Coordinates of C-alpha atoms and ligand atoms in Angstrom, one line a residue:
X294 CA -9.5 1.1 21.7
X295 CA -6.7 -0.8 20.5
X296 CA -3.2 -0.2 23.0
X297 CA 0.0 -2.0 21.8
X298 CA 3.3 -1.7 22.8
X299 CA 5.9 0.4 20.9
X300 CA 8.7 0.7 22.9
X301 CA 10.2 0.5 26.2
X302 CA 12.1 3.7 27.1
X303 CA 15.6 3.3 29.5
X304 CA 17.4 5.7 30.6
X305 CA 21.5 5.5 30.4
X306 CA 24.3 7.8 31.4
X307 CA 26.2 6.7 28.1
X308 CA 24.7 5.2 25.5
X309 CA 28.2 3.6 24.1
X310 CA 28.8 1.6 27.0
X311 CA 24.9 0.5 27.6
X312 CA 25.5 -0.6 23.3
X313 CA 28.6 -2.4 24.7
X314 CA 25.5 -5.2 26.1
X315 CA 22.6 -4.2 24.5
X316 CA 23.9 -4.1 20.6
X317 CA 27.3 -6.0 21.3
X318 CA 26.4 -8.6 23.9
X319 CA 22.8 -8.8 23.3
X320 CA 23.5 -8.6 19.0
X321 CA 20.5 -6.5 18.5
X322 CA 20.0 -4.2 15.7
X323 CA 20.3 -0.5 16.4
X324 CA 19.1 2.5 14.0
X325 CA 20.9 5.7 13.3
X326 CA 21.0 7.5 16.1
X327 CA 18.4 10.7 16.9
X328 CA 19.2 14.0 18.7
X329 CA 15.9 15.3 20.0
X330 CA 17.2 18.7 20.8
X331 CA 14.3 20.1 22.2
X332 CA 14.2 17.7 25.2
X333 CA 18.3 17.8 25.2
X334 CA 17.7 13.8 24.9
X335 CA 20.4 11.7 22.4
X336 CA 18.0 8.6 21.7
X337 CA 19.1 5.0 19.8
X338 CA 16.4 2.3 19.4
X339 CA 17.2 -1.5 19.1
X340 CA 14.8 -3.8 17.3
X341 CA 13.4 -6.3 19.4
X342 CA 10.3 -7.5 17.5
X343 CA 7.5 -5.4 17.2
X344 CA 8.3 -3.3 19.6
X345 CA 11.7 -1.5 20.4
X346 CA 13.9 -0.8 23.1
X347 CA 14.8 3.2 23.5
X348 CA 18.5 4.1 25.4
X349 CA 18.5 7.4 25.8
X350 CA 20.7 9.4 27.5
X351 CA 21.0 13.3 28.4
X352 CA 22.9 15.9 26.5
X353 CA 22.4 18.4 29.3
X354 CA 22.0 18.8 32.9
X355 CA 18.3 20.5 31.7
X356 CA 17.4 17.0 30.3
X357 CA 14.4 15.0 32.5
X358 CA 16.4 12.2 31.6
X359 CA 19.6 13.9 33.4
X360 CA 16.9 14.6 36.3
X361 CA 15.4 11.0 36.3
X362 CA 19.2 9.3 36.7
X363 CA 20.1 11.7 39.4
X364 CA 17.4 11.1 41.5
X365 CA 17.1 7.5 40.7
X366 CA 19.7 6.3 38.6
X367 CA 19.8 4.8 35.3
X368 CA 17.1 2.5 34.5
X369 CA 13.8 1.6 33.1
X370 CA 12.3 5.2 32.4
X371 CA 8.8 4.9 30.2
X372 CA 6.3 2.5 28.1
X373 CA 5.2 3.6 25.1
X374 CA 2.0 2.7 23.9
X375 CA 0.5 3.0 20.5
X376 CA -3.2 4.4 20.0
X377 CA -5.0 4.7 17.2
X378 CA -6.9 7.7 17.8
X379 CA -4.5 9.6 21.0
X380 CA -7.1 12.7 21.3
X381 CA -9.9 10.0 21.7
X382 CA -7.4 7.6 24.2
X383 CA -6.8 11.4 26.1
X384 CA -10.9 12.2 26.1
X385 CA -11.9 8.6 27.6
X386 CA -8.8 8.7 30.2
X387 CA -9.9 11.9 31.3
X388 CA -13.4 11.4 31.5
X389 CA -12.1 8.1 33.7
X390 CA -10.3 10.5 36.4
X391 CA -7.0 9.6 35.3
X392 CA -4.3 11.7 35.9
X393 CA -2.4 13.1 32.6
X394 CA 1.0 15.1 32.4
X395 CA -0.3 16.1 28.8
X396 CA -4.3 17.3 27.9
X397 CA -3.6 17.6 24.4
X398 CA -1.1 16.1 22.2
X399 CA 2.3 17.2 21.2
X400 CA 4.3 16.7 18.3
X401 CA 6.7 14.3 18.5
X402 CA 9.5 12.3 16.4
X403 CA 8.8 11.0 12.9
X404 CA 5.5 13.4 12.6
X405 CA 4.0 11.9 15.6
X406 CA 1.9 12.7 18.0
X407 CA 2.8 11.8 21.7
X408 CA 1.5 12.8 25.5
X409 CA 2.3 11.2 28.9
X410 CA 0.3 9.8 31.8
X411 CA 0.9 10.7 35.0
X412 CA 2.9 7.8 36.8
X413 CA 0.8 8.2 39.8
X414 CA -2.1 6.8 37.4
X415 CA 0.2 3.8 36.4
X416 CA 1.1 2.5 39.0
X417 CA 4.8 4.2 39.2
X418 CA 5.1 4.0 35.3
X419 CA 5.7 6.9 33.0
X420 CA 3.0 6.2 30.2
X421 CA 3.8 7.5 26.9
X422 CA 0.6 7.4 24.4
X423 CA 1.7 7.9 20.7
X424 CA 0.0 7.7 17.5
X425 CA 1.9 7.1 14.4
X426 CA 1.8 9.5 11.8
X427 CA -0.5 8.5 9.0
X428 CA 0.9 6.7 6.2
X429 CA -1.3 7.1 3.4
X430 CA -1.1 6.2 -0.3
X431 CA 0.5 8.6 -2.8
X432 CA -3.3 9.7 -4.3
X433 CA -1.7 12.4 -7.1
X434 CA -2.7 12.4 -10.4
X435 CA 0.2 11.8 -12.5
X436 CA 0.2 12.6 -16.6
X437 CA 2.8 11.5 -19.4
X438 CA 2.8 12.2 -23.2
X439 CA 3.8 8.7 -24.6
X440 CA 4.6 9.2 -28.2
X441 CA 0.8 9.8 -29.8
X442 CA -0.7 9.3 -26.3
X443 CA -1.5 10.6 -23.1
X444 CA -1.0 8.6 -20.2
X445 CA -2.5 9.1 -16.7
X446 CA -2.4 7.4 -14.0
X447 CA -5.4 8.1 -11.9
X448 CA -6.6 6.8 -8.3
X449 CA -9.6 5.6 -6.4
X450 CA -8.0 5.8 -3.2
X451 CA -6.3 3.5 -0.8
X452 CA -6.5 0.7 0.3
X453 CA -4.6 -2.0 3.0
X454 CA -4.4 -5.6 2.6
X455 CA -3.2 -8.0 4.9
X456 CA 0.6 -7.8 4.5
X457 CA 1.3 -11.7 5.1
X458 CA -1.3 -12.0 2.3
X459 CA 0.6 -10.0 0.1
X460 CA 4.0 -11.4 0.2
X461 CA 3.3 -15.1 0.0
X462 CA 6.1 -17.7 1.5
X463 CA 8.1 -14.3 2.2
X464 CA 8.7 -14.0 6.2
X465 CA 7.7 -11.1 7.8
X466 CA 11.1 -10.3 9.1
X467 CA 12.2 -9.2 5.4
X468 CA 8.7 -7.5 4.2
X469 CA 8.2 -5.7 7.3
X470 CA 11.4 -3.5 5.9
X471 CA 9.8 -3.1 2.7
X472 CA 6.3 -2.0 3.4
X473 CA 5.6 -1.5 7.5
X474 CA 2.5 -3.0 8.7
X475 CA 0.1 -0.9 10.8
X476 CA -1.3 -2.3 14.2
X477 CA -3.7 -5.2 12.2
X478 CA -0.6 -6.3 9.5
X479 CA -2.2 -4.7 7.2
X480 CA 0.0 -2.7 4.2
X481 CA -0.8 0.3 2.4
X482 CA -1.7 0.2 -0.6
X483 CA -2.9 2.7 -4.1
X484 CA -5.7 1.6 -6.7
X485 CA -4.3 3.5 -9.6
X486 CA -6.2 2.9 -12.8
X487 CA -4.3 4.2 -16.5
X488 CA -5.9 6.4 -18.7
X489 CA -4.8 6.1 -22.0
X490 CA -6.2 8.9 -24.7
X491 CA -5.5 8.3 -28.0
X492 CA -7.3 9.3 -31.5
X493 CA -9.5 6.6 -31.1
X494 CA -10.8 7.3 -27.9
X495 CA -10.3 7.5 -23.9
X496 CA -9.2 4.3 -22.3
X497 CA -9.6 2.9 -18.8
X498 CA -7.6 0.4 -17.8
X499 CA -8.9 -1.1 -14.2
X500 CA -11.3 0.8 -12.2
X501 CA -10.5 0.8 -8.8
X502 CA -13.0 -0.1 -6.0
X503 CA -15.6 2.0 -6.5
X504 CA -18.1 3.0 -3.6
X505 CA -20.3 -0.2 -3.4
X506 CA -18.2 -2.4 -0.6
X507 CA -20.4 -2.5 3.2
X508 CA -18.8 -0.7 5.9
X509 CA -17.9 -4.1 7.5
X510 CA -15.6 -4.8 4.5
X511 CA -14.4 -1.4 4.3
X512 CA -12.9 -1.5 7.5
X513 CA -11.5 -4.9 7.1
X514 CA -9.7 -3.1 4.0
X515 CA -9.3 0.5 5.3
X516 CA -11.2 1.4 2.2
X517 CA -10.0 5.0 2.0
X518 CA -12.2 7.2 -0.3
X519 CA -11.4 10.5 0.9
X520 CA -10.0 11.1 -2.6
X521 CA -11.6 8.9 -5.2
X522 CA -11.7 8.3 -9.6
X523 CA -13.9 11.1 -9.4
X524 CA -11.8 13.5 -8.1
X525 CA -8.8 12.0 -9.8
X526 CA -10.6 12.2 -13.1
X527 CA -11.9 16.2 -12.4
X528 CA -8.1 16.9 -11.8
X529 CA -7.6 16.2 -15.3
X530 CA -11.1 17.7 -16.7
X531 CA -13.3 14.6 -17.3
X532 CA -15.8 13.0 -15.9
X533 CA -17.0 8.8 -15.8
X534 CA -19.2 9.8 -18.6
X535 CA -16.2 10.8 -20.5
X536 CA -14.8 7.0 -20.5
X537 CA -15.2 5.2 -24.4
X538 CA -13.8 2.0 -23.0
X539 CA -13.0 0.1 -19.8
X540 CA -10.3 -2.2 -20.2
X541 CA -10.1 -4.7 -16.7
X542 CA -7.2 -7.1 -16.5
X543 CA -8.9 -9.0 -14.5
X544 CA -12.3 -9.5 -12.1
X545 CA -11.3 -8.5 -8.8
X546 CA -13.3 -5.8 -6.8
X547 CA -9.9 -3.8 -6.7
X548 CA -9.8 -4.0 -10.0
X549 CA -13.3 -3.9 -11.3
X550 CA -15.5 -3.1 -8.1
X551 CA -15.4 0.6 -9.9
X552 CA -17.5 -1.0 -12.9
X553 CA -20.9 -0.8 -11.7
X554 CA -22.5 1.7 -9.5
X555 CA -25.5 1.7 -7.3
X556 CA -27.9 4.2 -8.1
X557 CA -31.4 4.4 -6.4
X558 CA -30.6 1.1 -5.4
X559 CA -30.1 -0.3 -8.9
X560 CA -26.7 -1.8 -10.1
X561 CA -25.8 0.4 -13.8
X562 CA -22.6 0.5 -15.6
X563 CA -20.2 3.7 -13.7
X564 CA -19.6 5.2 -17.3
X565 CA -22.5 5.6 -19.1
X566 CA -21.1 5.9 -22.7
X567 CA -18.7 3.3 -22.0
X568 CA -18.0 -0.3 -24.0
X569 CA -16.1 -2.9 -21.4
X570 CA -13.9 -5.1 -23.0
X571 CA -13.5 -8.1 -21.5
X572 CA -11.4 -11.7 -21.9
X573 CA -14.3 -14.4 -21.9
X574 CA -12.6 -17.0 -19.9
X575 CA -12.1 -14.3 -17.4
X576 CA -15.9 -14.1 -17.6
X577 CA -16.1 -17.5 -17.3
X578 CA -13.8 -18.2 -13.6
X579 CA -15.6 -14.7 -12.5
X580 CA -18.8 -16.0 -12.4
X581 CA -18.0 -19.4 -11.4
X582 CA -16.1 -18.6 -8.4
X583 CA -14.8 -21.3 -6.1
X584 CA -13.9 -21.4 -2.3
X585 CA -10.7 -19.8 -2.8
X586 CA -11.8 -16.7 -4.8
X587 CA -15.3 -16.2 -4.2
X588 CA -14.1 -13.1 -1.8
X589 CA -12.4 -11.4 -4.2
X590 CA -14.8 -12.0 -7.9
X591 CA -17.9 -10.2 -6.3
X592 CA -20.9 -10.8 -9.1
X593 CA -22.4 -7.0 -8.8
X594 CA -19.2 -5.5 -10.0
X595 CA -19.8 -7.4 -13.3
X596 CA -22.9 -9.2 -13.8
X597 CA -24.7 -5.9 -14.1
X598 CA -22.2 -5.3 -17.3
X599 CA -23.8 -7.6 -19.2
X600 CA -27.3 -6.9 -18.0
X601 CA -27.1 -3.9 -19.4
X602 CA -25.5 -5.0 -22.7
X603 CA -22.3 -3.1 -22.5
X604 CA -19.7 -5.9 -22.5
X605 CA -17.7 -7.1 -26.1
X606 CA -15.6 -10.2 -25.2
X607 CA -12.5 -10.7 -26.4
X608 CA -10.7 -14.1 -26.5
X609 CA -6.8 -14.4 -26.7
X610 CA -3.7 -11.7 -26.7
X611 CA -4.9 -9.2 -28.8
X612 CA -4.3 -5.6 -29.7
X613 CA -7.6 -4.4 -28.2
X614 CA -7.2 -1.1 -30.2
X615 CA -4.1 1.0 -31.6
X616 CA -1.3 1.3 -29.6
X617 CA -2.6 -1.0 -26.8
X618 CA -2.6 -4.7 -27.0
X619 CA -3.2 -7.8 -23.6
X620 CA -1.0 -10.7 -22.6
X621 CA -2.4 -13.0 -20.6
X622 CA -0.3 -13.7 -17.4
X623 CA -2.2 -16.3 -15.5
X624 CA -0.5 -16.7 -12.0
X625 CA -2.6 -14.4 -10.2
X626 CA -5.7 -15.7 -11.7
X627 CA -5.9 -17.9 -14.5
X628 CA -6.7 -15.5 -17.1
X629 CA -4.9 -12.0 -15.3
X630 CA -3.6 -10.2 -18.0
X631 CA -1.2 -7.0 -18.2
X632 CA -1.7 -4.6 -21.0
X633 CA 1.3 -3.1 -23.3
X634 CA 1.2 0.2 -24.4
X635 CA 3.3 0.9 -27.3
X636 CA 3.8 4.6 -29.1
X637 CA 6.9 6.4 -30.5
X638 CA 9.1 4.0 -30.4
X639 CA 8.7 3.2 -26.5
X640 CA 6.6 0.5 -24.8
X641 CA 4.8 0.9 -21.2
X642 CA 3.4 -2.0 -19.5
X643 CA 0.8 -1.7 -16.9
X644 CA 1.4 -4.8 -15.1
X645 CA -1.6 -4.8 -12.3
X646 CA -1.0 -7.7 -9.9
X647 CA 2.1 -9.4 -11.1
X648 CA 3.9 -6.8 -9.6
X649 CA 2.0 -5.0 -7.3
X650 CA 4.3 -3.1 -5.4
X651 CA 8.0 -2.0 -6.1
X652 CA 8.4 -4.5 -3.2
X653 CA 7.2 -7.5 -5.4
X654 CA 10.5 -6.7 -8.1
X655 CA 12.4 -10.1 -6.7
X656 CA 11.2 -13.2 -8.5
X657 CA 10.2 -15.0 -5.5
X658 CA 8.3 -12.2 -3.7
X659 CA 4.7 -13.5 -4.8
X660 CA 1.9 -12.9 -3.4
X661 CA -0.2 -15.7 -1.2
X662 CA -3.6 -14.3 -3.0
X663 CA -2.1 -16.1 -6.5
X664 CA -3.8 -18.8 -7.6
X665 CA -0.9 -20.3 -9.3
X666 CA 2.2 -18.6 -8.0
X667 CA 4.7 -21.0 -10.1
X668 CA 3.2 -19.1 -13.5
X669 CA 3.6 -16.1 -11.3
X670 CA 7.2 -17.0 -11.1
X671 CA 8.2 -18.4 -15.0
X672 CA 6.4 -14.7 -15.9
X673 CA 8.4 -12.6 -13.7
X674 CA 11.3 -14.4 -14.4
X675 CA 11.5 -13.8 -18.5
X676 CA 9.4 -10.2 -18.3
X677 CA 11.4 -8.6 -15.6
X678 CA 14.5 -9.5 -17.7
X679 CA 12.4 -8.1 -20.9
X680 CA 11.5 -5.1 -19.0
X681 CA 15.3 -4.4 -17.9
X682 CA 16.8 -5.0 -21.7
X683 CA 14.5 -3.1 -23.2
X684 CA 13.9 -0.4 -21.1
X685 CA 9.8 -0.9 -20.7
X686 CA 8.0 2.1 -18.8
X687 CA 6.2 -0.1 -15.7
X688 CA 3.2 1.5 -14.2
X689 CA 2.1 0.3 -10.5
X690 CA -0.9 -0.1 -9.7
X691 CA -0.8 -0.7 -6.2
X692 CA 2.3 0.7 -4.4
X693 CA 1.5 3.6 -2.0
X694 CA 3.8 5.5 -3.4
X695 CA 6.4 4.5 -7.0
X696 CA 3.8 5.2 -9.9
X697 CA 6.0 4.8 -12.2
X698 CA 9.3 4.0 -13.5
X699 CA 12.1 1.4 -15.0
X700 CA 13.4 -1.4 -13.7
X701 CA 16.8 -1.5 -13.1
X702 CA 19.1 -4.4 -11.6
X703 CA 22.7 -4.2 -9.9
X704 CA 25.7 -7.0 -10.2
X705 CA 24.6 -8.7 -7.9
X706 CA 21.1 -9.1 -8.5
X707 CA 19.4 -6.8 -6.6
X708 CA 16.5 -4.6 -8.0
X709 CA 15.1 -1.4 -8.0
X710 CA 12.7 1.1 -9.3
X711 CA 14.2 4.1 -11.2
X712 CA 11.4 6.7 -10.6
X713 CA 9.7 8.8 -13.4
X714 CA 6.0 9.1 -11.5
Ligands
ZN1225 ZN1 -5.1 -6.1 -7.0

């Protein structure tokens, strides 16, 4: 059972003077301010760290805040304390003999749930247990008509990577804004492979995780498969054996893991009828992996590939069939490369792990995993320029929730997504 603090609740008779020393005197930072009417409370939270510090004072004389200060004056009024799983925490408190205001969970602020513990079981402290509300990955199928083509961009489900991890030299300060850790800095995170259909075929572009990774490694990950390819694919009426060609831009198991398949405990290509087409020197690091990368190149997602005769290498920038051509990125790996789709006029790019989230659209926001963040850097700096001038389509792959959409950059430098998906 993991417990960790989320804020300290204080009770004031008016809030502008207690900001007079707390925001003013103190210089913390306080959010908008919250009416909960239900519990005739007026609420402001200051950041402090991970955890906040709650002033909250009555709106009516019904308020148990008005109650609490009357009785004992203003003051130190509850701890909040963040549970995982806050039926579980209320099951193994009760079966304990402690003493709960609340048996079952109520709904509280920002779609979570919260109940209190008696302060005679704390010691003369109002508890509050509270579990966040979940914060999953957008997982819907989203579909485009591209000039001659249709685009989709499926899913294989969520996952969370360590956050520091993610963002490189960036300080937690300014990525916590961007993309909220949960309780083990972990961020949330899509695997969204592109299907591109064209005349010549069905395309796959990545593959997601797939369903091979051990339970120990899933939970490191939060591997979340509720909603997988599979589904995503039946949404749109196919199936992995309608796949022509699989199309990684690079070797990782969030990328490729979805490749192979164990099946009666043998390791066979995921789609049956499918050629993989894939960049030989990528072959070449994959399956000599050193200290740094040996967690993420994991052999059974490939190897088996080639076992089973289903790979055609490729060797430089290419188009690898009509409408669809690779440049090779480096930065992330050596041989990462993003893949242009061009058709009527307009160009997408799926650009994989050189920007993985809408929070990576700042040159400098790179993440730790790149081998060789400085080629990360010189690529950002000309595409993202390339991608504002001329208007490219740019598909995420991993942000929970932007699938999709076009760059666009104020005077003064700062970025954002214009959303289409
Ligand atoms: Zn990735």
């Amino acid at each position: 059972m993991r417990v960790v603090l989320d804020h300290v609740g204080i009770a004031v008779k008016d809030i502008a003077a207690a900001l007079a020393f707390y925001r003013d005197a103190l210089g913390l930072e306080v959010d908008a301010p919250e009416d909960v009417l239900s519990q005739h409370v007026r609420a402001r939270h200051l950041g402090t760290g991970a955890a906040r510090l709650e002033l909250l004072e009555a709106t009516s004389d019904q308020s148990a805040i008005a109650k609490y200060i009357e009785k004992r004056g203003p003051g130190l009024h509850h701890v909040t304390l963040r549970v995982e799983d806050i039926r579980a925490t209320l099951a193994h408190l009760h079966a304990r003999g402690v003493r709960l205001v609340d048996d079952e969970p109520r709904a509280g602020a920002e779609g979570a749930l919260v109940a209190f513990i008696h302060p005679s079981a704390a010691h003369g402290v109002l508890v509050e247990l509270k579990q966040a509300a979940p914060r999953g990955a957008e997982l819907s199928v989203k579909r485009l008509t591209f000039g001659d083509l249709q685009l989709t961009m499926l899913h294989d489900g969520g996952i969370r990577l360590d956050g520091g991890a993610m963002f490189g030299t960036v300080p937690k300060l300014l990525w916590e804004k961007q993309a909220p850790p949960d309780d083990r800095n972990r961020i949330q995170m899509a695997m969204r492979p592109l299907l591109v259909e064209a005349e010549w075929g069905r395309m796959l572009i990545d593959c997601g995780a797939g369903d091979k990774m051990s339970a120990k490694h899933a939970d490191i990950y939060a591997l979340d498969r509720a909603r997988h390819l599979d589904h995503a694919l039946e949404e749109v009426g196919l199936t992995a054996a309608s796949i022509d060609l699989v199309l990684p831009t690079h070797l990782h198991f969030d990328h490729c893991g979805g490749a192979t398949a164990r099946v009666n405990g043998t390791l066979l290509p995921r789609f049956p009828k499918a050629r993989y087409l894939i960049r030989t020197a990528e072959w070449g690091d994959a399956t000599h992996p050193h200290e740094r990368n040996r967690a993420s190149y994991l052999q059974e997602d490939f190897v088996p590939l080639k076992e089973a005769g289903v790979v055609d290498f490729f060797e430089g920038d290419e188009a690898i069939r009509p409408c669809v051509r690779v440049m090779r990125t480096g930065g992330h790996t050596g041989q990462h490369q993003v893949v242009y789709v061009e058709s009527g006029g307009r160009t997408a790019v799926f650009v994989a792990d050189m920007i993985p989230t809408t929070a990576h659209l700042q040159d400098p926001w790179i993440m730790g995993y790149d081998l060789f963040p400085l080629d990360t850097l010189a690529f950002k700096k000309r595409f993202i320029r390339e991608a504002i001038e001329r208007d490219y389509l740019i598909l995420f792959e991993h942000d929970p929730h932007i699938v999709g959409g076009y760059i666009r950059e104020t005077a003064d430098g700062r970025r954002h997504v214009e959303r289409v998906l």
